[in-house]
Coordinates of C-alpha atoms in Angstrom, one line a residue:
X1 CA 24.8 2.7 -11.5
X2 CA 24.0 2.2 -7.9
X3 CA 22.0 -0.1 -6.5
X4 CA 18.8 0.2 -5.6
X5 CA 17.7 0.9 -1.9
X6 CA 15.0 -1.7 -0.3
X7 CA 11.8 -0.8 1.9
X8 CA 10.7 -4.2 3.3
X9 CA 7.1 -3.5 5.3
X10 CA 5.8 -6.7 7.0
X11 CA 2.4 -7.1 7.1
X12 CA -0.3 -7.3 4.3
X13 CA -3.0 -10.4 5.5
X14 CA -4.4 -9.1 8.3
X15 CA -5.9 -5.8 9.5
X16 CA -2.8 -4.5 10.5
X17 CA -1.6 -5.9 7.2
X18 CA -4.3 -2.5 5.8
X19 CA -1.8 -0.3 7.4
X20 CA 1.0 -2.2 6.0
X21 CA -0.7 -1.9 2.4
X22 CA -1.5 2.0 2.2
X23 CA 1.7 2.5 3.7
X24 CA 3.2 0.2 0.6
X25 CA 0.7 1.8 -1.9
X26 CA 1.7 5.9 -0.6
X27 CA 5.5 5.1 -0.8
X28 CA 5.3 3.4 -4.1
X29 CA 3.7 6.4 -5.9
X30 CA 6.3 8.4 -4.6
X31 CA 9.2 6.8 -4.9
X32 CA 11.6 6.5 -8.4
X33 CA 11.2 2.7 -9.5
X34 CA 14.7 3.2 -10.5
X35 CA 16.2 3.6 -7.3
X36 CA 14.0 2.2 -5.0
X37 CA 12.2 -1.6 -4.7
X38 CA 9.3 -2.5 -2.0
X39 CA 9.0 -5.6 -0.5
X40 CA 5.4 -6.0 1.4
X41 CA 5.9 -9.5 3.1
X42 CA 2.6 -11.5 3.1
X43 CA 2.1 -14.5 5.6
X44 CA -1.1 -15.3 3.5
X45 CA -2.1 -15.7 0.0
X46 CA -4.8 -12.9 0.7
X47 CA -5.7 -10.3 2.8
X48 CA -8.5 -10.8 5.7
X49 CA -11.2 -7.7 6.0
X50 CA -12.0 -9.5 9.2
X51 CA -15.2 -6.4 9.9
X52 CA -17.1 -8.6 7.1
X53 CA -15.5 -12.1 7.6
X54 CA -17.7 -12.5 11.3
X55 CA -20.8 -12.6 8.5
X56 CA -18.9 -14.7 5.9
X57 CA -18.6 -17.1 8.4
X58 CA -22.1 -16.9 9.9
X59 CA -23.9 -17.1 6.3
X60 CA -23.3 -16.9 2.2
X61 CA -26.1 -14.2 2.4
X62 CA -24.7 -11.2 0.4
X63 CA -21.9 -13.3 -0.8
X64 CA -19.3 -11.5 0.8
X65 CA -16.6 -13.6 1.0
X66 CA -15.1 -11.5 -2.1
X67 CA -15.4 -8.6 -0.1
X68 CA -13.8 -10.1 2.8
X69 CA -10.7 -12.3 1.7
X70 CA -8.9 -9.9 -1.3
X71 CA -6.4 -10.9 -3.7
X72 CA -3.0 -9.2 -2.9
X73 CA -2.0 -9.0 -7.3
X74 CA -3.6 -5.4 -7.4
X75 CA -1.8 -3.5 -4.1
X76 CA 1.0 -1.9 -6.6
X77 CA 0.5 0.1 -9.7
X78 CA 2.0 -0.9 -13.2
X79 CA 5.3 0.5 -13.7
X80 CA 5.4 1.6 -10.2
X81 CA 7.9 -0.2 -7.0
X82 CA 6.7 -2.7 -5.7
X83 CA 6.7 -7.1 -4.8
X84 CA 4.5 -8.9 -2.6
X85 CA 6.7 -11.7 -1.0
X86 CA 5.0 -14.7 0.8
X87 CA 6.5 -16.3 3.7
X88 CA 6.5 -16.0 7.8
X89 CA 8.5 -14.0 9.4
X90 CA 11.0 -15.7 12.0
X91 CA 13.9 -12.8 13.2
X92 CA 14.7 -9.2 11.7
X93 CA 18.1 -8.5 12.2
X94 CA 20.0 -4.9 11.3
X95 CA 19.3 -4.2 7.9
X96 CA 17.6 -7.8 7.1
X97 CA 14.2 -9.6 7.4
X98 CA 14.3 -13.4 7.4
X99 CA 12.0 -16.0 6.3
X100 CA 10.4 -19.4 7.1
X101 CA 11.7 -20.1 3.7
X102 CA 15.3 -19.4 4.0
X103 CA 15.0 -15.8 2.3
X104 CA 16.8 -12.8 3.3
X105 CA 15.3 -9.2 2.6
X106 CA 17.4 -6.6 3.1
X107 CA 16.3 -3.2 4.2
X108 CA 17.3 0.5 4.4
X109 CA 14.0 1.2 5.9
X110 CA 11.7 -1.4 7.5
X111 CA 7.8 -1.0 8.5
X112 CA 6.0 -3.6 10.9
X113 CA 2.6 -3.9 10.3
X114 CA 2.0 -7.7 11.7
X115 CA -0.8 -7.3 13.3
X116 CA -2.9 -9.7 15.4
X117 CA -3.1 -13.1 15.6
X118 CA -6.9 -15.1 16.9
X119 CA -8.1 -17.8 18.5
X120 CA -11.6 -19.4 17.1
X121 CA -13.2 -18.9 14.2
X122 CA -11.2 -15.6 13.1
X123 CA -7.7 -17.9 13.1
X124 CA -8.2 -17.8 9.2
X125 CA -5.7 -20.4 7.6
X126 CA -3.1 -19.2 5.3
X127 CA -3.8 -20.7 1.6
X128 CA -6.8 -20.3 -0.2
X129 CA -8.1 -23.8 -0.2
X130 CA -8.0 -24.3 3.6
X131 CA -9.6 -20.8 4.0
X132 CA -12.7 -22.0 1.6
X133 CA -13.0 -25.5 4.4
X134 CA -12.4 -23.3 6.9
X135 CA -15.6 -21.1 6.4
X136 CA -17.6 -24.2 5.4
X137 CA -16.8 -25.7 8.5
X138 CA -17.9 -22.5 10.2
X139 CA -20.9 -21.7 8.8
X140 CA -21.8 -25.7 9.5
X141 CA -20.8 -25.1 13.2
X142 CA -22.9 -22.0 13.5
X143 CA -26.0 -23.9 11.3
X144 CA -26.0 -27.4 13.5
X145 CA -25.8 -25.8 16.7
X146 CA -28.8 -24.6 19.7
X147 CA -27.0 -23.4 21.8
X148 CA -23.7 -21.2 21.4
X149 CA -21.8 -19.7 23.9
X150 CA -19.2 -17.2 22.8
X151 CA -16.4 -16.1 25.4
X152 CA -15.3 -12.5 25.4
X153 CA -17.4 -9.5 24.7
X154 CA -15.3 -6.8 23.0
X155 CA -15.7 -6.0 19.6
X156 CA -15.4 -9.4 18.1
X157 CA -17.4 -11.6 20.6
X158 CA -20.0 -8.8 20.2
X159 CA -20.2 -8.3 16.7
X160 CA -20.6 -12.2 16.3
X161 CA -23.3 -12.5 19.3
X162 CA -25.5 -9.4 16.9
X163 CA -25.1 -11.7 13.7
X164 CA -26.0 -14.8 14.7
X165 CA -29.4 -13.8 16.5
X166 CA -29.8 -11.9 13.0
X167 CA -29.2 -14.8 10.8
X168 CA -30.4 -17.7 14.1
X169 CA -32.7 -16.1 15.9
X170 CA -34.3 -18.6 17.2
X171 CA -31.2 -19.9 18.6
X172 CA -29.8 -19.7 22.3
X173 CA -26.5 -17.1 22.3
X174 CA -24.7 -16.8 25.6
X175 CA -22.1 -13.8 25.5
X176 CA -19.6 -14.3 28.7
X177 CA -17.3 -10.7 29.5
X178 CA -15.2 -10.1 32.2
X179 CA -15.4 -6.7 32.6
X180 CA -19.1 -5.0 33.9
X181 CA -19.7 -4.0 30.5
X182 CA -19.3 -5.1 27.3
X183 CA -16.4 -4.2 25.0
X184 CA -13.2 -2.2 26.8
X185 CA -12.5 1.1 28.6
X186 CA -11.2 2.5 25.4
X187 CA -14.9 3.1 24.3
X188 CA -16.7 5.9 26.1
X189 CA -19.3 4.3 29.2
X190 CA -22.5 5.3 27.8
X191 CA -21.4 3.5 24.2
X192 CA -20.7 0.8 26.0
X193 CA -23.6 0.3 28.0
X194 CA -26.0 0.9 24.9
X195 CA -24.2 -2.2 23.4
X196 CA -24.9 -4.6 26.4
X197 CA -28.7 -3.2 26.7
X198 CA -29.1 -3.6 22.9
X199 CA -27.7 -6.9 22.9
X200 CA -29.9 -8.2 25.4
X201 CA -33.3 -7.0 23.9
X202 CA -31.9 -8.4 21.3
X203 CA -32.4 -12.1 23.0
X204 CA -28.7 -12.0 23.8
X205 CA -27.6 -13.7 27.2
X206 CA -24.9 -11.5 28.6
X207 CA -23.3 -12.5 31.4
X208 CA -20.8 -10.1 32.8
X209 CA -17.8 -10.0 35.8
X210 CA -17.3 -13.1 35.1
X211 CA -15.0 -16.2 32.6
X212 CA -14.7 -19.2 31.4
X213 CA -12.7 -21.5 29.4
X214 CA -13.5 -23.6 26.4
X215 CA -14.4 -27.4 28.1
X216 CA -12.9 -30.7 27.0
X217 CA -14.8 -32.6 24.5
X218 CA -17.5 -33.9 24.3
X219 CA -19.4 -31.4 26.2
X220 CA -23.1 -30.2 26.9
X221 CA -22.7 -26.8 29.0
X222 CA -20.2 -24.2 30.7
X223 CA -19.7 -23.5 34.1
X224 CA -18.5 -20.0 34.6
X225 CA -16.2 -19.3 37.0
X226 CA -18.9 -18.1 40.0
X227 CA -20.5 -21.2 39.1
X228 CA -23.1 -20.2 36.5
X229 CA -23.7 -23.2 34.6
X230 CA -24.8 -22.4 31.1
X231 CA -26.0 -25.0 28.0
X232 CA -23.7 -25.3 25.2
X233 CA -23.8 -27.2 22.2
X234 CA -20.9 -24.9 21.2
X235 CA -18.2 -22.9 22.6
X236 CA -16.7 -20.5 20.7
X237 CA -13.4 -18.1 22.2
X238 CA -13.9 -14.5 20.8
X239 CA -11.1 -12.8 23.6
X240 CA -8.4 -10.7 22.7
X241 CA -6.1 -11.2 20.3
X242 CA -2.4 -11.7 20.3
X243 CA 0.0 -9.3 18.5
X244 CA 2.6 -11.1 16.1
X245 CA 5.1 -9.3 17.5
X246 CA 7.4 -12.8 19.0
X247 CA 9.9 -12.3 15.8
X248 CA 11.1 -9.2 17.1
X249 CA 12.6 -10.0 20.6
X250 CA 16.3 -11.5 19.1
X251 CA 16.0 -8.0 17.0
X252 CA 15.8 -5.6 19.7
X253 CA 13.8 -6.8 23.0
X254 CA 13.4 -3.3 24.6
X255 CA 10.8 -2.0 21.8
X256 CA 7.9 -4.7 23.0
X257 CA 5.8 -4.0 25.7
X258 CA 4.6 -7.3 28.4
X259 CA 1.6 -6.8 26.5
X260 CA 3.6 -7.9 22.9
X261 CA 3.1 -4.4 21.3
X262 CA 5.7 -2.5 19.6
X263 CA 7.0 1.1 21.6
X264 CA 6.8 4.0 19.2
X265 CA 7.7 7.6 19.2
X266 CA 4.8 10.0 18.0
X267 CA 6.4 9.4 14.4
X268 CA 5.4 6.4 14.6
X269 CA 9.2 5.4 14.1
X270 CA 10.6 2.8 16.5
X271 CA 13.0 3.8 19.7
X272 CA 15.6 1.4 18.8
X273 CA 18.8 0.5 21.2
X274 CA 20.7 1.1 18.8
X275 CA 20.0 4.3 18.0
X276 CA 19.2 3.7 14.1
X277 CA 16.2 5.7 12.6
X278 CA 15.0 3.6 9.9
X279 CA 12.6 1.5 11.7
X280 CA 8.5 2.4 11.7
X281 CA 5.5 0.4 12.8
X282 CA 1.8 1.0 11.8
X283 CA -1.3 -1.0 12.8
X284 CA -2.1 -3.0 15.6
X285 CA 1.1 -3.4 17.2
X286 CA 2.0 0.4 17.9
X287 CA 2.0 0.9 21.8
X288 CA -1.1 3.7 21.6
X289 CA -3.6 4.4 23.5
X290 CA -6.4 3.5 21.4
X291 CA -8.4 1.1 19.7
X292 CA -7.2 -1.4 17.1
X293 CA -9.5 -0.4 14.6
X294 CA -9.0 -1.3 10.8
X295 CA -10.3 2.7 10.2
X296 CA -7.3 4.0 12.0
X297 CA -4.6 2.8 8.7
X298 CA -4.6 5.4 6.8
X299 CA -3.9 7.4 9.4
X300 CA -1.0 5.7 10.6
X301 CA 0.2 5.1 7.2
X302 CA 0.1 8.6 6.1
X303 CA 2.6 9.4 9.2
X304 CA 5.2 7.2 7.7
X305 CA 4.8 7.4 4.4
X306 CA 5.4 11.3 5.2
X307 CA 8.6 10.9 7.6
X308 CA 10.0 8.0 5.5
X309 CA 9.6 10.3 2.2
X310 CA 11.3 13.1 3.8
X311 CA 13.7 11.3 5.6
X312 CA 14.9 10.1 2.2
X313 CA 15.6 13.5 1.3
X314 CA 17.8 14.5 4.0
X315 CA 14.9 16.4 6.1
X316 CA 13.5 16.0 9.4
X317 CA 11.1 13.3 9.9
X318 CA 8.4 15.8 11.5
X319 CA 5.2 14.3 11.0
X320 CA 3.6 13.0 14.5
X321 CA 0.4 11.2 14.4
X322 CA -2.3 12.4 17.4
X323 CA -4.7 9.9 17.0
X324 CA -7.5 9.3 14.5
X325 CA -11.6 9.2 15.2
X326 CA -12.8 6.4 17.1
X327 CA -15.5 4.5 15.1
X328 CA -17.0 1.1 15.8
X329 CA -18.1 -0.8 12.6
X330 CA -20.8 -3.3 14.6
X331 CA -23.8 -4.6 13.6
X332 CA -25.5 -4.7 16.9
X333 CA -27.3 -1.2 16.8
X334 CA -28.5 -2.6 12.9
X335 CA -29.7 -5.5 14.2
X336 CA -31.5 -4.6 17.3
X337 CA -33.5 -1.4 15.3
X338 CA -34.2 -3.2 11.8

């Protein structure tokens, strides 16, 4: 008897780690447990839904936390393939994933799905008991302060400014952007616009074309770069996040972009040097124009789920993916009509 063929897909924490579960969960109920095993590698003991974890960490108030940090035991049907393994990431070679831990995975077909890694409140620690003080310690933050500066207004910082003059709002917020609107180009103008106006009727502070850095402690206020000088009990950095990409560059350094994203062919498969085919990425770290959105997995799941299935059977891996809607799960409209 032959043994069996490996799919490792790396990824499962985070929101890219969503891609890198329905990608898991679509091959799995396809595949012959007999001659095929999944690995989906997990760099946390649970996976962050980070739409709802801005509130988790605001308030307790319709105790989402559950909602919002899920148990990875349930991702694979009984009887079906599939392992989650715990551990960091720190190279891929040809046909192996190591880990932190000394582990070696080997792979006839390898998904990346590592996502995005945050500054501020939304760098959620890894283990269940440091995530529980790290959302005390939070909501604390968010309950002692008056006046709360948040730097960067995309999605994030803007999502966080709505909830806390929900749940504070008799508290100061001061929302600092660079750009001359809030969020990024990727959203149409007019949305974009609505957001900043909304915000600000809302009692928001938004001050735009402009930055500033998180000051050395103790402090009392920020001074932007144009010299706008702005109370602050707290300051808290809501910009951009990084892709967790940095594991990759001994494995093949032509397939990440400056920006730390992964290049991809419209199947979603990965250009390699080499020349190899059995390389995919879903998620965050795809090179696409779009926005990283948590609705866009299933999409980008269901493209390699398709090619890897039929590339498996010896046909042409045809399936391209051409985008998927564009929907922004944010509070702020909510809020500012209630």
């Amino acid at each position: 008897m032959s043994a069996k063929k490996n799919i490792v897909i790396i990824g499962a924490g985070n929101p890219s780690g969503s891609a890198g579960i329905h990608t898991a969960q679509g091959l799995s109920k396809a595949l012959n447990p007999a001659e095929w095993s999944i690995q989906l590698v997990s760099n946390r003991q649970f996976h962050v839904h980070y739409v709802a974890m801005l509130r988790v960490l605001i308030t307790n108030e319709g105790e989402l936390a559950p909602k919002a940090l899920n148990p990875l035991d349930k991702v694979f049907d009984a009887g079906k393939p599939g392992e989650i393994v715990y551990g960091e990431v720190v190279s891929v070679e040809d046909g192996a994933v190591n880990l932190d831990d000394g582990k070696k995975l080997a792979y006839d077909y390898l998904v990346i799905a590592s996502g995005t890694t945050w500054d501020g409140p939304l760098a959620i620690p890894k283990t269940v008991e440091e995530k529980d003080k790290w959302i005390a310690e939070w909501r604390e933050k968010f309950a002692k302060a008056n006046d709360i500066v948040i730097l960067g207004g995309g999605a994030v910082g803007a999502e966080l400014a709505g909830e806390l003059k929900h749940f504070y709002p008799n508290k100061h917020v001061t929302l600092i952007h660079a750009q001359e609107s809030l969020l990024n180009a990727v959203y149409p103008p007019k949305f974009r616009k609505r957001v900043t106006d909304n915000l600000r009727s809302y009692g928001v502070n938004v001050i735009l074309e402009d930055k500033a850095t998180v000051p050395t402690q103790p402090y009392t206020s920020v001074t932007t770069e144009k010299g706008e000088k702005v109370d602050a009990d707290l300051v808290v950095p809501t910009w951009g996040g990084h892709r967790n990409t940095g594991y990759l560059t001994s494995f093949d350094s032509t397939i990440i972009t400056p920006e730390g994203n992964i290049r991809v062919l419209p199947s979603l498969r990965v250009p390699l040097n080499s020349g190899k085919t059995n390389v995919y990425a879903v998620g965050d770290v795809i090179d696409w124009d779009e926005q990283k959105q948590l609705a866009k997995a299933p999409a980008h799941a269901g493209v390699v789920v398709a090619n890897i299935l039929a590339s498996i059977k010896g046909q042409t891996a045809s399936k391209t993916y051409k985008g998927a809607p564009m929907g922004e799960l944010c509070s702020v409209d909510e809020a500012v009509n209630r």
